[in-house]
mmCIF file of C-alpha atoms in Angstrom:
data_model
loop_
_atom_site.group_PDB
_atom_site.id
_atom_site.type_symbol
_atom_site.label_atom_id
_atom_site.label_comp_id
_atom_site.label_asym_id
_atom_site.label_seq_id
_atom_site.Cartn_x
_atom_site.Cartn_y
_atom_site.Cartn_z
ATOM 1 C CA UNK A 1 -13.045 4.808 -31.540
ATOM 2 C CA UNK A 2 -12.972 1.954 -29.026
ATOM 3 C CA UNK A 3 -9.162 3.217 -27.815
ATOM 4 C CA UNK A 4 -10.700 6.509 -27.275
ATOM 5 C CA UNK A 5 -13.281 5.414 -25.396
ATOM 6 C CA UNK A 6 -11.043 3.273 -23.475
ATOM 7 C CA UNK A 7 -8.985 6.609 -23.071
ATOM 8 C CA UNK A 8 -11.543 9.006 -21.866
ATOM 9 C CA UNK A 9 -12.833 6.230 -19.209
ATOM 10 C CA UNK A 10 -9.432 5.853 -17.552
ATOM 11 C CA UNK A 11 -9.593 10.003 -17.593
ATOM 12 C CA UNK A 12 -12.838 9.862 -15.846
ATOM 13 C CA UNK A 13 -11.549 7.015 -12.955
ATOM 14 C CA UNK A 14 -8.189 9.255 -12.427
ATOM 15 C CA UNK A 15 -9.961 12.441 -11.984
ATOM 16 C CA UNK A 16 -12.510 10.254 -9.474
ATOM 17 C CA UNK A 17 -9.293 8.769 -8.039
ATOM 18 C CA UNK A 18 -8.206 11.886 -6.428
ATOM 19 C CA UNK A 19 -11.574 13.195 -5.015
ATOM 20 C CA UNK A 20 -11.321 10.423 -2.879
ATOM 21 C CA UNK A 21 -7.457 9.994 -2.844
ATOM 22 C CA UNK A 22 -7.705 11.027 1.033
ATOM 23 C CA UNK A 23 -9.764 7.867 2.113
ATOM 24 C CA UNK A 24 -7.291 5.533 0.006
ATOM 25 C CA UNK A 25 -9.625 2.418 1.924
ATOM 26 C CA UNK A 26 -12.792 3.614 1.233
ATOM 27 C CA UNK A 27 -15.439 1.779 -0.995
ATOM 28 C CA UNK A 28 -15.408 4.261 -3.770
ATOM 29 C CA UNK A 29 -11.122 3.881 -4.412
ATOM 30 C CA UNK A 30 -10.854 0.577 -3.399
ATOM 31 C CA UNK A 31 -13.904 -0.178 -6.319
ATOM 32 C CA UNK A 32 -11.831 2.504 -8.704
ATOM 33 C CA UNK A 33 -8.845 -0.127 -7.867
ATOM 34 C CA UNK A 34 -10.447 -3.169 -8.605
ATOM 35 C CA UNK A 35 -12.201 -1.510 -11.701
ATOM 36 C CA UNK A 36 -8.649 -0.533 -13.176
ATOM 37 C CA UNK A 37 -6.442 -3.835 -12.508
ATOM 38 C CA UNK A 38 -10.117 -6.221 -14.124
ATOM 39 C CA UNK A 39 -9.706 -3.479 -17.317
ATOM 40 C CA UNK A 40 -5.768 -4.170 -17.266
ATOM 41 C CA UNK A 41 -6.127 -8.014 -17.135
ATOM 42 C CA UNK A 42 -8.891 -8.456 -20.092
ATOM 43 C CA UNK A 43 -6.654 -5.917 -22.389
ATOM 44 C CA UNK A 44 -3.537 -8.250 -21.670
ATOM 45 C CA UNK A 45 -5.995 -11.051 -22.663
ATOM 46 C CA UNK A 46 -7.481 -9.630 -25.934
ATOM 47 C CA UNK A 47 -3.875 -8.768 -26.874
ATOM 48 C CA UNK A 48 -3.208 -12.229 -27.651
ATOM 49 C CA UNK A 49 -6.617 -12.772 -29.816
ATOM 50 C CA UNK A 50 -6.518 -13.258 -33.374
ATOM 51 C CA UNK A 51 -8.937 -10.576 -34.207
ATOM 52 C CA UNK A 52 -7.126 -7.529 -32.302
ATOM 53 C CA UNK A 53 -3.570 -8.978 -33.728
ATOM 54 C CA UNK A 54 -5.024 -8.611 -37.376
ATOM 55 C CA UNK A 55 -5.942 -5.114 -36.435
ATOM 56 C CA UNK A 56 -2.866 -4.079 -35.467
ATOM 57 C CA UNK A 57 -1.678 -5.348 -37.911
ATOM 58 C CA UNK A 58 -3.692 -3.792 -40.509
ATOM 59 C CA UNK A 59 -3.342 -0.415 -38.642
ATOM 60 C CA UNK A 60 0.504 -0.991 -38.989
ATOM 61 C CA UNK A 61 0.822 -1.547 -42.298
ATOM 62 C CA UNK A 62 -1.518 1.152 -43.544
ATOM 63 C CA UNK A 63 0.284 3.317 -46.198
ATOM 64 C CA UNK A 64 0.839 6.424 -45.258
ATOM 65 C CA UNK A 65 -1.509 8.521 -47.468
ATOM 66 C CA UNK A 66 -0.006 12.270 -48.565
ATOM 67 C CA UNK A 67 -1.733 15.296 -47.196
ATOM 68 C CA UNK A 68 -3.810 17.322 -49.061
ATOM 69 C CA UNK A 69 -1.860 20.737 -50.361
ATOM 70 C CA UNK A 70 1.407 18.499 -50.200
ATOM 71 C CA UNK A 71 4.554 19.405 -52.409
ATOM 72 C CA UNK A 72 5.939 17.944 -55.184
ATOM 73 C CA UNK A 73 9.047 16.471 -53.170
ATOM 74 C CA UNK A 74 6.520 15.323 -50.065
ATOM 75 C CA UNK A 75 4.858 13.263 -52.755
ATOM 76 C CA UNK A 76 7.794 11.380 -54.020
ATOM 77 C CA UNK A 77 8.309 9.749 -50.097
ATOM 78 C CA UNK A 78 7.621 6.587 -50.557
ATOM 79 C CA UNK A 79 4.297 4.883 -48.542
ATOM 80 C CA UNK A 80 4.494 2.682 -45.558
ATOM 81 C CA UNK A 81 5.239 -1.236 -47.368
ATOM 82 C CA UNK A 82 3.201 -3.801 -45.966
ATOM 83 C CA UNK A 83 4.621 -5.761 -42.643
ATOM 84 C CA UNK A 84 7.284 -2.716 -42.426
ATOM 85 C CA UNK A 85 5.750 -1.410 -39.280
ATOM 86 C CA UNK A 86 4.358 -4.281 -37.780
ATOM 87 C CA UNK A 87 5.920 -5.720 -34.593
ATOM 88 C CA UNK A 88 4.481 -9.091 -33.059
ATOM 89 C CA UNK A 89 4.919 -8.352 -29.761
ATOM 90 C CA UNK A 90 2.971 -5.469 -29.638
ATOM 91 C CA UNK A 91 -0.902 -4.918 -29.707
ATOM 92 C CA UNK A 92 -3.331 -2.289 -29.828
ATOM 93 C CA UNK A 93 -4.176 -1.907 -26.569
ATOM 94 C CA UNK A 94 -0.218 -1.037 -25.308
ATOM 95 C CA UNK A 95 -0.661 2.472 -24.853
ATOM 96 C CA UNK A 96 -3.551 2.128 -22.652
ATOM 97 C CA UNK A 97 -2.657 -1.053 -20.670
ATOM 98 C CA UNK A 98 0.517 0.828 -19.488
ATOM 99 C CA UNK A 99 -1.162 3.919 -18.687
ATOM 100 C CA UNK A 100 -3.992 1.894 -16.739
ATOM 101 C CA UNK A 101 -0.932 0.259 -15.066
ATOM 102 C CA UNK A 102 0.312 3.409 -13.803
ATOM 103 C CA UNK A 103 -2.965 3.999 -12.284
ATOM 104 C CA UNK A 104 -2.772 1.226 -10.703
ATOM 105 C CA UNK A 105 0.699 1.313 -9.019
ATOM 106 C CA UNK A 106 -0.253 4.535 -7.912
ATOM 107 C CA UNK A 107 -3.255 3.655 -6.339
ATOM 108 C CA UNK A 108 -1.479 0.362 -4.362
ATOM 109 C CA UNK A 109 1.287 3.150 -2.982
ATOM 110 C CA UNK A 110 -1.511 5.381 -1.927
ATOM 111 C CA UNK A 111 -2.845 2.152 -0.035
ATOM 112 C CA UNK A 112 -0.160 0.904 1.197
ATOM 113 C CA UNK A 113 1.329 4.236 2.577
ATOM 114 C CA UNK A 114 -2.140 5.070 4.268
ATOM 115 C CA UNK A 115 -2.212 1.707 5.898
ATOM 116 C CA UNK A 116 1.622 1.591 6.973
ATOM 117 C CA UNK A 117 1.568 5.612 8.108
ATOM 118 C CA UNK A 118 -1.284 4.648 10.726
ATOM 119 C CA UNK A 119 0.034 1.814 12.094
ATOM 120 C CA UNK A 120 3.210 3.389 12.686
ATOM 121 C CA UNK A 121 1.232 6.565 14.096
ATOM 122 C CA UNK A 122 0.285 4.569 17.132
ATOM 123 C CA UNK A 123 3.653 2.602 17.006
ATOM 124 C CA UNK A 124 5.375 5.607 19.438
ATOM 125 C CA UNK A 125 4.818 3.695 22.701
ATOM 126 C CA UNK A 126 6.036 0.332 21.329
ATOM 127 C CA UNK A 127 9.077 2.318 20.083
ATOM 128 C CA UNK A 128 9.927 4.303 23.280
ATOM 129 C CA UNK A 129 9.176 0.817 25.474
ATOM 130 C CA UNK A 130 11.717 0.482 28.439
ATOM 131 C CA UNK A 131 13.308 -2.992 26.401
ATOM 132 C CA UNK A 132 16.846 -2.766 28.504
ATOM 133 C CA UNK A 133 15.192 -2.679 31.562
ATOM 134 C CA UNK A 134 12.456 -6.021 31.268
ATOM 135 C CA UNK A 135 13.190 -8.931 33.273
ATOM 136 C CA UNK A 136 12.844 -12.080 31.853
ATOM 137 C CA UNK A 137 10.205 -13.684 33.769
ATOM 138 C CA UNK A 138 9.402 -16.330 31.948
ATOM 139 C CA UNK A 139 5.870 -16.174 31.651
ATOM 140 C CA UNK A 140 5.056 -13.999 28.635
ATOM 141 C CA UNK A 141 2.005 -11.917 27.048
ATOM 142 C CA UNK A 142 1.758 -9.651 24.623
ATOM 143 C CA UNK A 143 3.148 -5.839 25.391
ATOM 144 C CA UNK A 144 0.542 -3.408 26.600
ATOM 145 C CA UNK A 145 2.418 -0.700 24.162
ATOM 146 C CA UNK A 146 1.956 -3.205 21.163
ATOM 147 C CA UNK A 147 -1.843 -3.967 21.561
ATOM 148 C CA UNK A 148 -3.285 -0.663 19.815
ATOM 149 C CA UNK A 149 -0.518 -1.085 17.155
ATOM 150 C CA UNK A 150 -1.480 -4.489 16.277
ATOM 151 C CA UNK A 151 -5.413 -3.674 16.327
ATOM 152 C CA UNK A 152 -4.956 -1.190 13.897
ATOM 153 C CA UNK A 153 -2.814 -3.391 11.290
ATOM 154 C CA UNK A 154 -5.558 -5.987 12.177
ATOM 155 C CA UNK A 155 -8.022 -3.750 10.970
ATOM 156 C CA UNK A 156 -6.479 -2.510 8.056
ATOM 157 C CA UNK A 157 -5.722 -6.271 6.589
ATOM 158 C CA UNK A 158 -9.654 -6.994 7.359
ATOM 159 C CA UNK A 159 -10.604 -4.156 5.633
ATOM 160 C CA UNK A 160 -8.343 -4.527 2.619
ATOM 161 C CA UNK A 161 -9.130 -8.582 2.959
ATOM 162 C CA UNK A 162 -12.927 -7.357 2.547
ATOM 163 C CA UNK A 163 -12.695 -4.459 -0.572
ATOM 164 C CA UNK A 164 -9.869 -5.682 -2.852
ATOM 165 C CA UNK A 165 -10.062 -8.255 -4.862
ATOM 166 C CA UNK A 166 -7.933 -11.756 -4.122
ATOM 167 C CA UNK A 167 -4.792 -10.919 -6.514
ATOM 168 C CA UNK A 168 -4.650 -7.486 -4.978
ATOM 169 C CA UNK A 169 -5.643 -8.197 -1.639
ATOM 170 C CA UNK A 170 -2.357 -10.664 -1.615
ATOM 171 C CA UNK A 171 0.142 -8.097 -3.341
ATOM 172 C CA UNK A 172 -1.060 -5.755 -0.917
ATOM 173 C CA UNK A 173 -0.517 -7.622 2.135
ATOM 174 C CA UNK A 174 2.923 -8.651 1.445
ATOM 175 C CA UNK A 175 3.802 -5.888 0.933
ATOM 176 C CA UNK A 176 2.629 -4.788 4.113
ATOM 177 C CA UNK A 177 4.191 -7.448 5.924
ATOM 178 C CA UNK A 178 7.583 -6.039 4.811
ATOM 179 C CA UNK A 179 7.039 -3.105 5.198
ATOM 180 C CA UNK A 180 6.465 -3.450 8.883
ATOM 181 C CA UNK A 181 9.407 -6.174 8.932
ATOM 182 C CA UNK A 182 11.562 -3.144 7.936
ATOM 183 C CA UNK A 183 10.185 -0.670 10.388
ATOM 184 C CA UNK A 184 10.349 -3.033 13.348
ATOM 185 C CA UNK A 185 14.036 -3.459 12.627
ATOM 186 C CA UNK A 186 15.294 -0.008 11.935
ATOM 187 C CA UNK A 187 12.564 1.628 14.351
ATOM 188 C CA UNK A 188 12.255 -0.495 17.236
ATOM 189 C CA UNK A 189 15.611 -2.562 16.900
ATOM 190 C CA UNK A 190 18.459 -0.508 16.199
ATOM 191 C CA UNK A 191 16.829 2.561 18.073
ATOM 192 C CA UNK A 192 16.980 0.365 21.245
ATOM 193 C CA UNK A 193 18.944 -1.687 23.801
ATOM 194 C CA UNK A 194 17.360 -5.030 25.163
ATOM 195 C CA UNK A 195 18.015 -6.826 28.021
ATOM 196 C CA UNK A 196 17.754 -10.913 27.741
ATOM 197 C CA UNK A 197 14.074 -9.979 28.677
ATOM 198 C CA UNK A 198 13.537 -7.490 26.730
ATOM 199 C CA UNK A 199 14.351 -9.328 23.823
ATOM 200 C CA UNK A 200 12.498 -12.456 24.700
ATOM 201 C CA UNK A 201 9.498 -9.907 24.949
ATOM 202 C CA UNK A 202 9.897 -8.926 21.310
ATOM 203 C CA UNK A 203 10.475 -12.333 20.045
ATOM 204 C CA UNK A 204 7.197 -13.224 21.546
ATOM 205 C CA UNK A 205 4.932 -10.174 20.265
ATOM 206 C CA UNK A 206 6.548 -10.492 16.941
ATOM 207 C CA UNK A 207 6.319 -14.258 16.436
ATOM 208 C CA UNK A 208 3.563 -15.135 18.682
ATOM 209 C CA UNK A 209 1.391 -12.062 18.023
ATOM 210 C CA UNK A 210 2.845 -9.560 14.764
ATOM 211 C CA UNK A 211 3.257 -12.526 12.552
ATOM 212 C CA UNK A 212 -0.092 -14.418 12.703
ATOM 213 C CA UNK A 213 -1.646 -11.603 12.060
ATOM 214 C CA UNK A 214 -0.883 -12.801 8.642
ATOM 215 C CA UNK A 215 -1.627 -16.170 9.490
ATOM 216 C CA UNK A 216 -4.927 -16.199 7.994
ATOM 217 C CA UNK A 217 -3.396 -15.470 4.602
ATOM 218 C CA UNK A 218 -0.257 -17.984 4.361
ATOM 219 C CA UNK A 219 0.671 -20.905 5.934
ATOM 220 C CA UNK A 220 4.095 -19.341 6.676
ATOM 221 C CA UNK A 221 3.694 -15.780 7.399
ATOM 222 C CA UNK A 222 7.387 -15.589 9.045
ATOM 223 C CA UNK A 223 8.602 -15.833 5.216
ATOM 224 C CA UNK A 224 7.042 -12.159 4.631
ATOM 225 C CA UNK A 225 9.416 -10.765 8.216
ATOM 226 C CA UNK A 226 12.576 -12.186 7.480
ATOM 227 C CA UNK A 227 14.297 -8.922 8.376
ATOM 228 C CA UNK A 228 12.999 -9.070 12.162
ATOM 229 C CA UNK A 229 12.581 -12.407 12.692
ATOM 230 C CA UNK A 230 16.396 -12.819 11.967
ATOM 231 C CA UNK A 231 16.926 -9.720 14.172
ATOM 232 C CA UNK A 232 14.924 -11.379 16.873
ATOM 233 C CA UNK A 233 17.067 -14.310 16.498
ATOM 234 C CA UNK A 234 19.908 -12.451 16.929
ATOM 235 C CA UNK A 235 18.854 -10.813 20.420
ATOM 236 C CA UNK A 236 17.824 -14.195 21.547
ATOM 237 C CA UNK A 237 21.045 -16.154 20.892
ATOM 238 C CA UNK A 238 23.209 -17.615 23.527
ATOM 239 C CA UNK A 239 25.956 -15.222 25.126
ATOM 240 C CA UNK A 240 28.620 -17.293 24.292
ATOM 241 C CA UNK A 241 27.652 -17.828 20.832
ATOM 242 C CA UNK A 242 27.157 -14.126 20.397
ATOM 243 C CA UNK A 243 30.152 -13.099 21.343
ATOM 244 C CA UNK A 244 31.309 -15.694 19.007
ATOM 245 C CA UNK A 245 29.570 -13.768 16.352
ATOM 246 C CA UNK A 246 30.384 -10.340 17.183
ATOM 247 C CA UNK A 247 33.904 -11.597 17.151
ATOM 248 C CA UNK A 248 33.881 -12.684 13.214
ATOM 249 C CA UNK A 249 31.572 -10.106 12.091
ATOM 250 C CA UNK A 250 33.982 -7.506 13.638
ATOM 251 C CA UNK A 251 37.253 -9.004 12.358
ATOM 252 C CA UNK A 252 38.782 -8.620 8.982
ATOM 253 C CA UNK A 253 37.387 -11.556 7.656
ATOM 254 C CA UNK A 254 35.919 -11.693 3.894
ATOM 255 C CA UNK A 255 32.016 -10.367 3.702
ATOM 256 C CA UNK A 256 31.742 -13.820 2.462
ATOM 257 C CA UNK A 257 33.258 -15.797 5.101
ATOM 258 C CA UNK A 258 30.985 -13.060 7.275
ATOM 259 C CA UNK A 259 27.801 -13.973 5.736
ATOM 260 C CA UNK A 260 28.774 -17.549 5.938
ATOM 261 C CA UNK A 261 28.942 -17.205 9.820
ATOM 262 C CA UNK A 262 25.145 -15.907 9.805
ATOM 263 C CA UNK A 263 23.971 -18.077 7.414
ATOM 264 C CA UNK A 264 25.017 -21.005 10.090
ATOM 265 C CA UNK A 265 22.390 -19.552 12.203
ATOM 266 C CA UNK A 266 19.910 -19.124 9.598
ATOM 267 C CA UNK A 267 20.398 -15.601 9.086
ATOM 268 C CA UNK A 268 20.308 -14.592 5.414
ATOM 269 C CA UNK A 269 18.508 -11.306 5.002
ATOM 270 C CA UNK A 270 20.473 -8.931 7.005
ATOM 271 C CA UNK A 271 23.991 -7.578 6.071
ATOM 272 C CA UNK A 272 27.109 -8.400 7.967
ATOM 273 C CA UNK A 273 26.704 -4.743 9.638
ATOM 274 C CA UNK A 274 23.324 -4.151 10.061
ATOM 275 C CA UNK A 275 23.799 -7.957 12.264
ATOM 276 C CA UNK A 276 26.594 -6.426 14.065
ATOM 277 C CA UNK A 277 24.179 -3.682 14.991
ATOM 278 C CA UNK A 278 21.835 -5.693 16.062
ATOM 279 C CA UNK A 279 24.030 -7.844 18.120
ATOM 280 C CA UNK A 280 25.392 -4.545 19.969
ATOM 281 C CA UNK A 281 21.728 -3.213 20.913
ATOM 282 C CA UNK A 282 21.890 -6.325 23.649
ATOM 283 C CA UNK A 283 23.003 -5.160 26.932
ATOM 284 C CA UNK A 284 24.599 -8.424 27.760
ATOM 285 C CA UNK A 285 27.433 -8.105 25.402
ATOM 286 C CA UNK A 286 29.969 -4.997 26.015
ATOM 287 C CA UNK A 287 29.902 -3.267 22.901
ATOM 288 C CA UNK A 288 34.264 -2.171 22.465
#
């Protein structure tokens, strides 16, 4: 009775879920999402309690008693034997805590998608910013094009920061972090070509402005963008060194003696290609 209650609840939240699917970070789905992963935890708990083992227990070892209106031959099968269907590791509450769990993943992709989708909505004049052609002056702010960007991801970690609860809240946020570590590198980075300013521009509103952001959250928020932070590193390295680089990664040298070479500069995320492409997006280096 309880598992069918349990049941017909999680009916009711998924039916709930998508009336208000299309505000994924409003109060009534972010509560539906904290509801669901509370539910998820305390089943994972009371699996492990003595009373709930002996009941599943007990409900696996239950002979198997013959229909009514059964034959002669179904009445020679032999009953269940005691322990015979009876597995430690499982529990009861299975069924429904991977069911609830699919709710759940389902609602943290609707999340995260809504949240990533609108920052990269108002990402267009950050992506289309004239990189090749900045000077580097020296004295650095953060990109006009970058500012609405960056108040919207603001406002969107508040706002999750505010209606999830803690364990979700972090899950959530790194996965937003790469997420827009990704789309930074293959949207902004590889679509590009940067002058020594114009990459000294993105080094600054990614580590001096994108990445504490985050800052409120970890002590080390540049862990969560490894994919553009190495990238940035890239753009910003010395001409001489490279060329260096560009030399090896272009040569027929092993993938391993090629991820050696980046892993001297502390460069251990991106692929021996996708560095090579980020090295030839620099205008200072002739790509052959």
């Amino acid at each position: 009775m309880q598992l069918e209650l349990l049941e017909d609840f999680r009916i009711r939240l998924v039916q709930v879920m998508k009336e208000v699917t299309h505000d994924s970070l409003g109060d009534t789905f972010c509560a539906i999402l904290n509801g669901v992963h509370y539910i998820t935890d305390v089943l994972r708990e009371w699996c492990n309690t003595t009373f709930f083992v002996e009941l599943q227990y007990h409900n696996a070892t239950r002979p198997v008693e013959p229909s009514t209106g059964a034959d002669e031959e179904d009445t020679k099968r032999p009953t269940k034997r005691a322990g015979a269907g009876f597995m430690a590791d499982e529990s009861v509450f299975d069924e429904g805590i991977d069911l609830f769990d699919k709710l759940k993943v389902e609602m943290e992709k609707n999340i995260l998608k809504h949240a990533t989708l609108d920052v990269q909505a108002r990402s267009q004049p950050y992506r289309k910013y004239r990189w090749r052609n900045l000077e580097d002056s020296g004295d650095l702010s953060l990109s006009t094009p970058a500012c609405d960007m960056l108040m919207v991801l603001r406002d969107h970690l508040m706002t999750m920061n505010r209606k999830l609860s803690k364990p979700l809240f972090v899950k959530m946020w790194r996965k937003l972090a790469e997420e827009m570590s990704k789309f930074m590198l293959e949207e902004v980075v590889l679509q590009n070509r940067f002058s020594e300013g114009g990459a000294k521009q993105l080094e600054f509103d990614m580590t001096r402005n994108l990445f504490p952001l985050f800052g409120e959250y970890t002590t080390k928020p540049q862990n969560y963008f490894r994919l553009i932070n190495e990238a940035c590193t890239l753009l910003c390295l010395r001409v001489g060194s490279a060329l260096l680089l560009r030399e090896v990664l272009m040569s027929e040298e092993s993938r391993l003696e090629k991820e050696q070479a980046l892993q001297d500069l502390g460069v251990y995320k991106l692929t021996p290609q996708r560095a090579l492409n980020v090295l030839n997006s620099r205008t200072n280096l002739s790509v052959t």
